[in-house]
C-alpha angles and dihedrals in degrees: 000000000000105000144324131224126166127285112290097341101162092043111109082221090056102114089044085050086053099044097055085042101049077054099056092042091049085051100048092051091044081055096044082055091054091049096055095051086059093041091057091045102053102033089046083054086056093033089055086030089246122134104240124195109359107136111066113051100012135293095324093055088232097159089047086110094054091053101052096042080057088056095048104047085037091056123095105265105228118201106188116240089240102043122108095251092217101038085051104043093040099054102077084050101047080055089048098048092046089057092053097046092057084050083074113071098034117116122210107178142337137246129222115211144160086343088313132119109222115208100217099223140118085236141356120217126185082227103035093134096059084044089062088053106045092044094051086054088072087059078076097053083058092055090052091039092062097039095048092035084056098066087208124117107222075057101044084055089048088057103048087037081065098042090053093043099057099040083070100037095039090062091057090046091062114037078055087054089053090052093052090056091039087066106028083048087224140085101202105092093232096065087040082060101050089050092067092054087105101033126006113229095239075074104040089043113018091162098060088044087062095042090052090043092054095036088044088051087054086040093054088035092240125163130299079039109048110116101131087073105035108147098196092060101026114020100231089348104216091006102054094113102045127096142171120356100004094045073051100058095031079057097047092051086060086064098034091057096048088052088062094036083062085043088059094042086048095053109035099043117010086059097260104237098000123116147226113269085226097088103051128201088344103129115234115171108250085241093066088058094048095049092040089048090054098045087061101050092044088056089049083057087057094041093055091045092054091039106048139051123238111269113234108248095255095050082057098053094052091053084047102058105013098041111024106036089054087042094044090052095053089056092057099059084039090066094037091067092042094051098049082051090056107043 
């Protein structure tokens, strides 16, 4: 490739361009989020041999959604007397907000056009791939916003159980980010991802795959780490005092965030748009593979949650700080090696 800008940047309708496609991007994701809360539902009914959503839209249950979304923005919205009334009512969309911002800067495909390579994304950063990190960090400031703005205990728990959990897995996180660039020698997402058009990097650094993928399921609160939300110790943990339509969005975030979550394993180590060498010169739009890519990590979400039991929070905090940061760590001189080899 000789080189990549972003879409349609000399064009005088370029921030129109961008806007109808930040949009449709922002759509798409919203609808990926919707899909994989069907997807859990009905594969954790034939994981646990039950038989999941089958009243509302057929046998498959496929307006269930609908249906639910009706019953929450229709249900009575309770702010506790004691509650701070801010704290309580931003932090769903302070969740909200964190998830769309990282929608950005994500890339799902590239255009080739008059000689040039065309980057598909509402906007391109140099450093795309710390922006991602440090906006995903405010998914946490809504965790503590609606803890400490409910003015309710099993909340107020929920809220310093999160704080202490990602101190130790944000730091693994990281230090796996900074491997990636070491060896892709970038830090925009778009170059991390063409340097994986001979090798993705799940094969040049298995070990950091599996550090992200543990330190990514913490970051989104998936099982087995979700105790901030442990119903037998804290009710709803963060989310007790929320009901209707902002239990609804707080719960949406969860999903919103995961979706990207499977975006970013997609695209910095199961190679983004490229694809498998099995198929040859048969064209697939880079799209396909992206889409296809994401489907299957968010289905290992789903498989881990039905397959394992929630960790107690100590238990977590040891993996945090005695497991993935070594290990972290060894991945990073790992990729240091690799990456002087290959310059």
């Amino acid at each position: 490739m000789d080189y990549l800008v972003i879409i349609f940047a000399a064009n005088p309708f370029a921030p129109w361009i961008r806007g109808v496609l930040g949009g449709l991007v922002i759509g798409a994701v919203f609808g990926g989020a919707l899909v994989m809360v069907y997807l859990e539902r009905k594969f954790l009914g034939d994981m646990q041999s039950r038989i999941g959503p089958n009243r509302v839209g057929g046998r498959f249950g496929v307006l269930q959604l609908i249906a639910d979304a009706i019953k929450l923005f229709t249900k009575e919205d309770i702010i506790p007397a004691k509650a701070d009334k801010w704290l309580f009512i931003g932090a769903p969309i302070v969740a909200l907000t964190s998830g769309f911002l990282m929608v950005a800067v994500i890339p799902f495909d590239y255009l080739y056009i008059n000689g040039n390579y065309y980057a598909v994304a509402v906007s391109r950063m140099d450093i795309s791939i710390l922006y991602l990190e440090a906006v995903s960090g405010l998914a946490i400031f809504a965790t503590f916003m609606a803890g400490w703005g409910s003015s309710s205990k099993y909340a107020v728990l929920a809220a310093f159980r999160n704080v202490a959990k990602m101190i130790g897995y944000e730091v693994p996180l990281g230090i796996t980010i900074i491997s990636v660039a070491v060896m892709a020698h970038s830090l925009d997402i778009v170059e991390i991802v063409e340097a994986q058009s001979s090798i993705w990097f799940i094969i040049a650094q298995p070990l950091g795959f599996v550090v992200f993928f543990i330190a990514l399921l913490a970051d989104v609160g998936r099982i087995p780490f979700d105790q901030t939300e442990a119903e037998e110790e804290l009710v709803a943990g963060w989310a007790t005092e929320y009901s209707g339509m902002r239990w609804g969005l707080a719960f949406f975030a969860e999903y919103l965030h995961a979706v990207v979550g499977s975006f970013i394993v997609t695209l910095i180590f199961l190679g983004g748009w490229n694809g498998l060498p099995i198929v040859g010169n048969l064209y697939i739009p880079g799209i396909f593979w992206v889409i296809a890519k994401v489907i299957i990590v968010m289905m290992l979400f789903i498989w881990i949650r039905a397959a394992l039991p929630r960790y107690r929070i100590d238990q977590v905090i040891d993996i945090g700080w005695k497991v993935l940061i070594p290990l972290a760590l060894l991945n990073l001189v790992w990729s240091t090696i690799i990456g002087l080899w290959w310059a």
